[in-house]
Amino acid sequence: MIYLDHAATTPVPRAVADEMYRVLTEEYGNPSSQYPLGRQAAAGVAGSRQVIAQAMGCAPEQLRFTSCGTESDNWAISAALYQNRHVGRHIITTAVEHSAVLEPCQRLAQEGYELTVLSPDRRGNITAEQVAQALRPDTALISMMLVNNELGTVYPVAEVAGLLQGAQSRALLHTDAVQGFLKTEFPLAESGADLISISAHKIGGPKGIGALYLGRRVRNPRPLLPGGGQEGGLRSGTEATAQIAGFAKAVELWYTDLPSRLSHLDRLRRHARERLTAIPGVQVVGDGTAPHVLCVSLEGYPSQNVVEDLGAQGICLSAGSACHKGRPSHVISALKLPKKVAAGVLRFSFGPETTFEEIDDAAAALRRHRETRFPML
Ligand code: PLP
């Protein structure tokens, strides 16, 4: 099998699975229990938090575990709006956000919040100036993702943080960094965002565990889940000790090898770009620079057919976000591309295990698809 869909999810390395198994079977105590097995579990969670916080460039207590990136996004939005409830009810976000941000924002708009959704240009770019123009005294929250999951576009989050500071705005800045975590050498907390969402399963960790970074401007956040008081009283529920340990192990493996992983991913992406654009009718979509994502279009060939045809040959890639399941993606629609280009959009995404030969084989399969199938009318 050739797996070129690492932006959807990633395989779990053996060392991560082993660490989770060890915690499940040996360190299985409840971290709240007051005897050695419980204390050992609590120390395990604390150690994991430390590892992930170091990779984020923040203090361990600024990082709270959640059940996934989606939960982190939802929590960030509600925490910011609660803190700024006396500032106003205006939210700024972008048309290219993951549905884990867009859907809650749209629901809030139905409940009386005012939503400004910034549109990208045809290459997927959104500028800090667009945010500056939309900013108002009653803006409570800006949610701008760091790296787009379909295009690999990197958004100017640090610049937006700078402009908020310059404007002395009380608006809180959230960034969905689920696709950005450990995909740059820049520690995320240094971006200046107040709230940062991450998820383990995009970097070799297990599914079902994420985290939210809460920066210094987030004061006395309202607990997401009131209850037994875990996660500093902010998100109750017995800690998912094995998932947390797996998350930390995945971060450790990735972080200790960060420069070489990033350069491997970058070389893979350049190679894929070269091989794929050599196929007649293939063009790159967007100006994405994230090292693990390449978005292209085989103009006129419906991407769903390509994904099924290559999938039947054991080659996994995506017609856009895995979350859309065949529905036209809102991200691609936002680019306002010609219909035949939009219909042919394919996302190739890479991981540390991906090889150059796998990319060559996938490109050859796409070329065969073009030569043997009919395009749309
Ligand atoms: N945000 C982005 C940009 C994503 O790519 C994803 C997952 O695809 C999510 C949020 C949701 O993360 P999770 O699957 O951990 O809920």
Short mmCIF file of N, CA and C in Angstrom, two decimals, residues 135-266:
data_model
loop_
_atom_site.label_atom_id
_atom_site.label_comp_id
_atom_site.label_asym_id
_atom_site.label_seq_id
_atom_site.Cartn_x
_atom_site.Cartn_y
_atom_site.Cartn_z
N LEU A 135 -11.31 44.26 11.76
CA LEU A 135 -11.26 44.42 13.23
C LEU A 135 -12.11 45.60 13.70
N ARG A 136 -12.88 45.36 14.77
CA ARG A 136 -13.74 46.43 15.32
C ARG A 136 -13.54 46.49 16.83
N PRO A 137 -13.99 47.56 17.47
CA PRO A 137 -13.85 47.63 18.93
C PRO A 137 -14.61 46.51 19.64
N ASP A 138 -15.67 45.98 18.99
CA ASP A 138 -16.45 44.92 19.63
C ASP A 138 -16.05 43.52 19.15
N THR A 139 -14.87 43.42 18.48
CA THR A 139 -14.43 42.09 18.06
C THR A 139 -13.95 41.32 19.30
N ALA A 140 -14.54 40.16 19.53
CA ALA A 140 -14.21 39.37 20.72
C ALA A 140 -13.21 38.27 20.39
N LEU A 141 -13.26 37.79 19.16
CA LEU A 141 -12.45 36.61 18.78
C LEU A 141 -12.06 36.68 17.32
N ILE A 142 -10.78 36.31 17.08
CA ILE A 142 -10.34 36.08 15.70
C ILE A 142 -9.86 34.64 15.66
N SER A 143 -10.40 33.85 14.75
CA SER A 143 -9.93 32.47 14.62
C SER A 143 -9.40 32.28 13.22
N MET A 144 -8.06 32.15 13.14
CA MET A 144 -7.39 31.97 11.84
C MET A 144 -6.46 30.77 11.94
N MET A 145 -6.65 29.80 11.07
CA MET A 145 -5.84 28.59 11.16
C MET A 145 -4.38 28.87 10.79
N LEU A 146 -3.48 28.01 11.24
CA LEU A 146 -2.07 28.22 10.92
C LEU A 146 -1.74 27.61 9.55
N VAL A 147 -2.16 26.37 9.34
CA VAL A 147 -1.87 25.69 8.07
C VAL A 147 -3.17 25.06 7.58
N ASN A 148 -3.51 25.34 6.34
CA ASN A 148 -4.74 24.78 5.80
C ASN A 148 -4.56 23.30 5.46
N ASN A 149 -5.54 22.51 5.85
CA ASN A 149 -5.44 21.06 5.68
C ASN A 149 -5.61 20.60 4.24
N GLU A 150 -6.21 21.44 3.40
CA GLU A 150 -6.41 21.01 2.00
C GLU A 150 -5.36 21.59 1.07
N LEU A 151 -4.92 22.82 1.36
CA LEU A 151 -4.01 23.52 0.45
C LEU A 151 -2.58 23.56 0.95
N GLY A 152 -2.38 23.40 2.24
CA GLY A 152 -1.04 23.56 2.82
C GLY A 152 -0.63 25.02 2.94
N THR A 153 -1.58 25.93 2.75
CA THR A 153 -1.27 27.37 2.87
C THR A 153 -0.97 27.71 4.33
N VAL A 154 0.04 28.54 4.53
CA VAL A 154 0.38 28.98 5.89
C VAL A 154 -0.15 30.40 6.06
N TYR A 155 -0.90 30.63 7.11
CA TYR A 155 -1.54 31.94 7.31
C TYR A 155 -0.76 32.80 8.31
N PRO A 156 -0.86 34.14 8.18
CA PRO A 156 0.03 35.05 8.93
C PRO A 156 -0.44 35.28 10.37
N VAL A 157 -0.45 34.22 11.16
CA VAL A 157 -0.98 34.29 12.53
C VAL A 157 -0.12 35.23 13.39
N ALA A 158 1.20 35.14 13.27
CA ALA A 158 2.07 35.99 14.10
C ALA A 158 1.85 37.46 13.74
N GLU A 159 1.65 37.72 12.46
CA GLU A 159 1.41 39.10 12.04
C GLU A 159 0.08 39.62 12.61
N VAL A 160 -0.92 38.75 12.63
CA VAL A 160 -2.22 39.16 13.19
C VAL A 160 -2.07 39.42 14.69
N ALA A 161 -1.29 38.58 15.38
CA ALA A 161 -1.06 38.79 16.82
C ALA A 161 -0.41 40.15 17.03
N GLY A 162 0.55 40.48 16.17
CA GLY A 162 1.24 41.78 16.27
C GLY A 162 0.29 42.94 16.05
N LEU A 163 -0.59 42.78 15.08
CA LEU A 163 -1.50 43.91 14.81
C LEU A 163 -2.52 44.10 15.93
N LEU A 164 -2.92 43.00 16.57
CA LEU A 164 -3.86 43.12 17.71
C LEU A 164 -3.19 43.87 18.85
N GLN A 165 -1.90 43.53 19.04
CA GLN A 165 -1.15 44.20 20.10
C GLN A 165 -1.03 45.70 19.79
N GLY A 166 -0.67 45.99 18.55
CA GLY A 166 -0.52 47.39 18.12
C GLY A 166 -1.82 48.17 18.29
N ALA A 167 -2.94 47.50 18.03
CA ALA A 167 -4.24 48.18 18.11
C ALA A 167 -4.80 48.16 19.53
N GLN A 168 -4.06 47.55 20.45
CA GLN A 168 -4.51 47.38 21.84
C GLN A 168 -5.92 46.78 21.89
N SER A 169 -6.13 45.82 20.99
CA SER A 169 -7.44 45.17 20.93
C SER A 169 -7.55 44.13 22.04
N ARG A 170 -8.76 43.98 22.55
CA ARG A 170 -8.98 42.94 23.57
C ARG A 170 -9.42 41.63 22.94
N ALA A 171 -9.57 41.64 21.62
CA ALA A 171 -9.96 40.41 20.92
C ALA A 171 -8.91 39.33 21.18
N LEU A 172 -9.36 38.11 21.41
CA LEU A 172 -8.43 37.01 21.59
C LEU A 172 -8.21 36.32 20.24
N LEU A 173 -6.98 35.87 20.04
CA LEU A 173 -6.62 35.22 18.76
C LEU A 173 -6.49 33.72 18.97
N HIS A 174 -7.31 32.97 18.25
CA HIS A 174 -7.20 31.50 18.27
C HIS A 174 -6.62 31.05 16.94
N THR A 175 -5.71 30.08 17.01
CA THR A 175 -5.29 29.44 15.77
C THR A 175 -5.45 27.93 15.86
N ASP A 176 -6.10 27.37 14.85
CA ASP A 176 -6.20 25.93 14.70
C ASP A 176 -4.89 25.49 14.06
N ALA A 177 -4.01 24.92 14.90
CA ALA A 177 -2.68 24.52 14.41
C ALA A 177 -2.58 23.01 14.28
N VAL A 178 -3.73 22.37 14.07
CA VAL A 178 -3.75 20.91 13.96
C VAL A 178 -2.82 20.44 12.83
N GLN A 179 -2.79 21.20 11.73
CA GLN A 179 -1.90 20.82 10.61
C GLN A 179 -0.55 21.53 10.69
N GLY A 180 -0.39 22.42 11.65
CA GLY A 180 0.85 23.20 11.71
C GLY A 180 1.82 22.71 12.77
N PHE A 181 1.29 21.97 13.75
CA PHE A 181 2.14 21.54 14.88
C PHE A 181 3.24 20.60 14.38
N LEU A 182 4.48 21.00 14.65
CA LEU A 182 5.68 20.26 14.26
C LEU A 182 5.88 20.20 12.74
N LYS A 183 5.25 21.12 12.03
CA LYS A 183 5.47 21.21 10.59
C LYS A 183 6.30 22.46 10.26
N THR A 184 6.71 23.18 11.32
CA THR A 184 7.68 24.26 11.14
C THR A 184 8.63 24.17 12.34
N GLU A 185 9.78 24.83 12.22
CA GLU A 185 10.73 24.80 13.35
C GLU A 185 10.39 25.83 14.40
N PHE A 186 9.43 26.67 14.08
CA PHE A 186 9.02 27.78 14.93
C PHE A 186 8.14 27.26 16.07
N PRO A 187 8.52 27.46 17.36
CA PRO A 187 7.64 26.98 18.44
C PRO A 187 6.31 27.74 18.41
N LEU A 188 5.22 27.00 18.41
CA LEU A 188 3.91 27.61 18.15
C LEU A 188 3.53 28.71 19.13
N ALA A 189 3.92 28.53 20.41
CA ALA A 189 3.52 29.54 21.40
C ALA A 189 4.12 30.91 21.06
N GLU A 190 5.23 30.90 20.33
CA GLU A 190 5.86 32.18 19.95
C GLU A 190 5.10 32.92 18.87
N SER A 191 4.07 32.27 18.32
CA SER A 191 3.27 32.95 17.28
C SER A 191 2.51 34.14 17.87
N GLY A 192 2.34 34.12 19.19
CA GLY A 192 1.59 35.21 19.84
C GLY A 192 0.10 34.93 19.89
N ALA A 193 -0.35 33.80 19.35
CA ALA A 193 -1.78 33.46 19.45
C ALA A 193 -2.11 33.19 20.91
N ASP A 194 -3.34 33.50 21.30
CA ASP A 194 -3.76 33.30 22.68
C ASP A 194 -4.23 31.88 22.94
N LEU A 195 -4.76 31.27 21.91
CA LEU A 195 -5.31 29.91 22.04
C LEU A 195 -4.84 29.11 20.83
N ILE A 196 -4.28 27.93 21.08
CA ILE A 196 -3.74 27.14 19.96
C ILE A 196 -4.21 25.70 20.10
N SER A 197 -4.86 25.20 19.04
CA SER A 197 -5.37 23.82 19.05
C SER A 197 -4.40 22.89 18.33
N ILE A 198 -4.15 21.73 18.96
CA ILE A 198 -3.32 20.71 18.30
C ILE A 198 -3.98 19.33 18.48
N SER A 199 -3.53 18.37 17.69
CA SER A 199 -4.12 17.03 17.74
C SER A 199 -3.01 16.01 17.48
N ALA A 200 -3.07 14.87 18.20
CA ALA A 200 -1.96 13.90 18.13
C ALA A 200 -1.91 13.12 16.83
N HIS A 201 -3.08 12.86 16.24
CA HIS A 201 -3.07 11.86 15.16
C HIS A 201 -2.55 12.38 13.82
N LYS A 202 -2.13 13.65 13.80
CA LYS A 202 -1.52 14.16 12.56
C LYS A 202 0.00 14.04 12.59
N ILE A 203 0.54 13.60 13.73
CA ILE A 203 2.01 13.51 13.85
C ILE A 203 2.44 12.15 14.41
N GLY A 204 1.68 11.12 14.10
CA GLY A 204 2.08 9.78 14.54
C GLY A 204 1.57 9.39 15.91
N GLY A 205 0.70 10.19 16.48
CA GLY A 205 0.08 9.84 17.77
C GLY A 205 -1.26 9.16 17.54
N PRO A 206 -1.89 8.71 18.62
CA PRO A 206 -3.18 8.05 18.47
C PRO A 206 -4.30 9.04 18.16
N LYS A 207 -5.38 8.54 17.61
CA LYS A 207 -6.58 9.37 17.43
C LYS A 207 -7.25 9.53 18.80
N GLY A 208 -8.03 10.59 18.94
CA GLY A 208 -8.79 10.75 20.18
C GLY A 208 -8.03 11.44 21.29
N ILE A 209 -7.00 12.20 20.96
CA ILE A 209 -6.33 13.01 21.98
C ILE A 209 -5.80 14.29 21.32
N GLY A 210 -6.06 15.39 21.96
CA GLY A 210 -5.59 16.68 21.47
C GLY A 210 -5.22 17.55 22.65
N ALA A 211 -4.91 18.79 22.37
CA ALA A 211 -4.60 19.71 23.46
C ALA A 211 -4.94 21.13 23.03
N LEU A 212 -5.15 21.96 24.04
CA LEU A 212 -5.37 23.39 23.81
C LEU A 212 -4.34 24.16 24.64
N TYR A 213 -3.62 25.05 23.96
CA TYR A 213 -2.72 25.97 24.65
C TYR A 213 -3.52 27.22 25.01
N LEU A 214 -3.40 27.62 26.28
CA LEU A 214 -4.07 28.84 26.75
C LEU A 214 -3.00 29.83 27.17
N GLY A 215 -2.87 30.90 26.42
CA GLY A 215 -1.81 31.88 26.67
C GLY A 215 -2.15 32.82 27.82
N ARG A 216 -1.20 33.73 28.08
CA ARG A 216 -1.32 34.60 29.26
C ARG A 216 -2.52 35.55 29.21
N ARG A 217 -2.95 35.88 27.99
CA ARG A 217 -4.09 36.81 27.91
C ARG A 217 -5.43 36.12 28.19
N VAL A 218 -5.38 34.78 28.27
CA VAL A 218 -6.63 34.06 28.60
C VAL A 218 -6.68 33.97 30.13
N ARG A 219 -7.61 34.73 30.72
CA ARG A 219 -7.63 34.84 32.18
C ARG A 219 -8.83 34.08 32.77
N ASN A 220 -8.55 33.30 33.78
CA ASN A 220 -9.60 32.54 34.48
C ASN A 220 -10.61 31.91 33.52
N PRO A 221 -10.13 31.07 32.60
CA PRO A 221 -11.09 30.51 31.64
C PRO A 221 -12.17 29.69 32.32
N ARG A 222 -13.34 29.73 31.73
CA ARG A 222 -14.46 28.97 32.28
C ARG A 222 -14.22 27.50 31.98
N PRO A 223 -14.39 26.60 32.96
CA PRO A 223 -14.16 25.18 32.68
C PRO A 223 -15.01 24.70 31.52
N LEU A 224 -14.39 23.93 30.64
CA LEU A 224 -15.14 23.35 29.52
C LEU A 224 -16.08 22.28 30.05
N LEU A 225 -15.52 21.40 30.89
CA LEU A 225 -16.32 20.32 31.48
C LEU A 225 -16.17 20.40 32.99
N PRO A 226 -17.12 20.99 33.69
CA PRO A 226 -17.05 21.00 35.15
C PRO A 226 -17.24 19.57 35.66
N GLY A 227 -16.57 19.24 36.72
CA GLY A 227 -16.68 17.88 37.25
C GLY A 227 -15.59 17.65 38.27
N GLY A 228 -14.85 16.57 38.11
CA GLY A 228 -13.86 16.16 39.11
C GLY A 228 -12.63 17.05 39.21
N GLY A 229 -12.49 18.01 38.33
CA GLY A 229 -11.42 19.00 38.49
C GLY A 229 -10.10 18.65 37.82
N GLN A 230 -10.10 17.66 36.93
CA GLN A 230 -8.85 17.35 36.24
C GLN A 230 -8.46 18.50 35.29
N GLU A 231 -7.26 18.43 34.77
CA GLU A 231 -6.73 19.46 33.84
C GLU A 231 -6.87 20.87 34.44
N GLY A 232 -6.36 20.98 35.66
CA GLY A 232 -6.37 22.28 36.34
C GLY A 232 -7.77 22.78 36.61
N GLY A 233 -8.73 21.87 36.70
CA GLY A 233 -10.11 22.25 36.95
C GLY A 233 -10.84 22.72 35.70
N LEU A 234 -10.17 22.67 34.57
CA LEU A 234 -10.77 23.26 33.36
C LEU A 234 -11.48 22.24 32.48
N ARG A 235 -11.03 20.99 32.56
CA ARG A 235 -11.63 19.98 31.67
C ARG A 235 -11.64 18.67 32.43
N SER A 236 -12.74 18.47 33.15
CA SER A 236 -12.83 17.29 34.00
C SER A 236 -13.01 16.03 33.17
N GLY A 237 -12.77 14.91 33.82
CA GLY A 237 -12.82 13.60 33.16
C GLY A 237 -11.50 12.91 33.42
N THR A 238 -11.55 11.63 33.79
CA THR A 238 -10.31 10.91 34.07
C THR A 238 -9.38 11.00 32.86
N GLU A 239 -8.14 11.36 33.10
CA GLU A 239 -7.20 11.58 32.01
C GLU A 239 -7.06 10.31 31.17
N ALA A 240 -6.98 10.49 29.85
CA ALA A 240 -6.78 9.36 28.92
C ALA A 240 -5.29 9.01 28.92
N THR A 241 -4.87 8.33 29.99
CA THR A 241 -3.43 8.21 30.26
C THR A 241 -2.64 7.58 29.11
N ALA A 242 -3.19 6.53 28.49
CA ALA A 242 -2.45 5.87 27.41
C ALA A 242 -2.39 6.76 26.16
N GLN A 243 -3.51 7.44 25.87
CA GLN A 243 -3.51 8.34 24.69
C GLN A 243 -2.51 9.48 24.92
N ILE A 244 -2.51 9.98 26.15
CA ILE A 244 -1.60 11.10 26.47
C ILE A 244 -0.15 10.64 26.34
N ALA A 245 0.13 9.44 26.85
CA ALA A 245 1.50 8.91 26.75
C ALA A 245 1.88 8.70 25.28
N GLY A 246 0.94 8.22 24.47
CA GLY A 246 1.20 8.02 23.05
C GLY A 246 1.43 9.34 22.33
N PHE A 247 0.65 10.35 22.71
CA PHE A 247 0.81 11.69 22.15
C PHE A 247 2.24 12.19 22.42
N ALA A 248 2.64 12.07 23.69
CA ALA A 248 3.97 12.58 24.07
C ALA A 248 5.08 11.81 23.36
N LYS A 249 4.91 10.49 23.24
CA LYS A 249 5.95 9.69 22.57
C LYS A 249 6.07 10.11 21.11
N ALA A 250 4.92 10.34 20.46
CA ALA A 250 4.93 10.76 19.05
C ALA A 250 5.62 12.12 18.92
N VAL A 251 5.32 13.02 19.85
CA VAL A 251 5.96 14.34 19.82
C VAL A 251 7.46 14.20 20.02
N GLU A 252 7.84 13.37 20.99
CA GLU A 252 9.27 13.18 21.27
C GLU A 252 10.00 12.67 20.03
N LEU A 253 9.43 11.65 19.38
CA LEU A 253 10.08 11.09 18.19
C LEU A 253 10.22 12.14 17.10
N TRP A 254 9.17 12.94 16.94
CA TRP A 254 9.14 13.92 15.85
C TRP A 254 10.05 15.11 16.19
N TYR A 255 9.96 15.56 17.44
CA TYR A 255 10.64 16.79 17.83
C TYR A 255 12.16 16.62 17.87
N THR A 256 12.61 15.44 18.33
CA THR A 256 14.06 15.25 18.43
C THR A 256 14.69 15.16 17.04
N ASP A 257 13.86 14.91 16.04
CA ASP A 257 14.36 14.73 14.68
C ASP A 257 13.81 15.82 13.76
N LEU A 258 13.37 16.95 14.36
CA LEU A 258 12.55 17.92 13.60
C LEU A 258 13.21 18.44 12.32
N PRO A 259 14.44 18.97 12.38
CA PRO A 259 14.99 19.55 11.14
C PRO A 259 15.07 18.53 10.01
N SER A 260 15.49 17.29 10.32
CA SER A 260 15.63 16.33 9.22
C SER A 260 14.26 15.86 8.73
N ARG A 261 13.29 15.77 9.63
CA ARG A 261 11.95 15.40 9.16
C ARG A 261 11.38 16.48 8.24
N LEU A 262 11.54 17.74 8.64
CA LEU A 262 10.98 18.81 7.83
C LEU A 262 11.66 18.87 6.46
N SER A 263 12.98 18.64 6.47
CA SER A 263 13.64 18.72 5.16
C SER A 263 13.27 17.51 4.30
N HIS A 264 13.07 16.34 4.91
CA HIS A 264 12.61 15.17 4.14
C HIS A 264 11.23 15.46 3.52
N LEU A 265 10.33 16.01 4.34
CA LEU A 265 8.98 16.31 3.84
C LEU A 265 9.04 17.33 2.70
N ASP A 266 9.88 18.32 2.88
CA ASP A 266 9.99 19.36 1.87
C ASP A 266 10.52 18.80 0.55
#
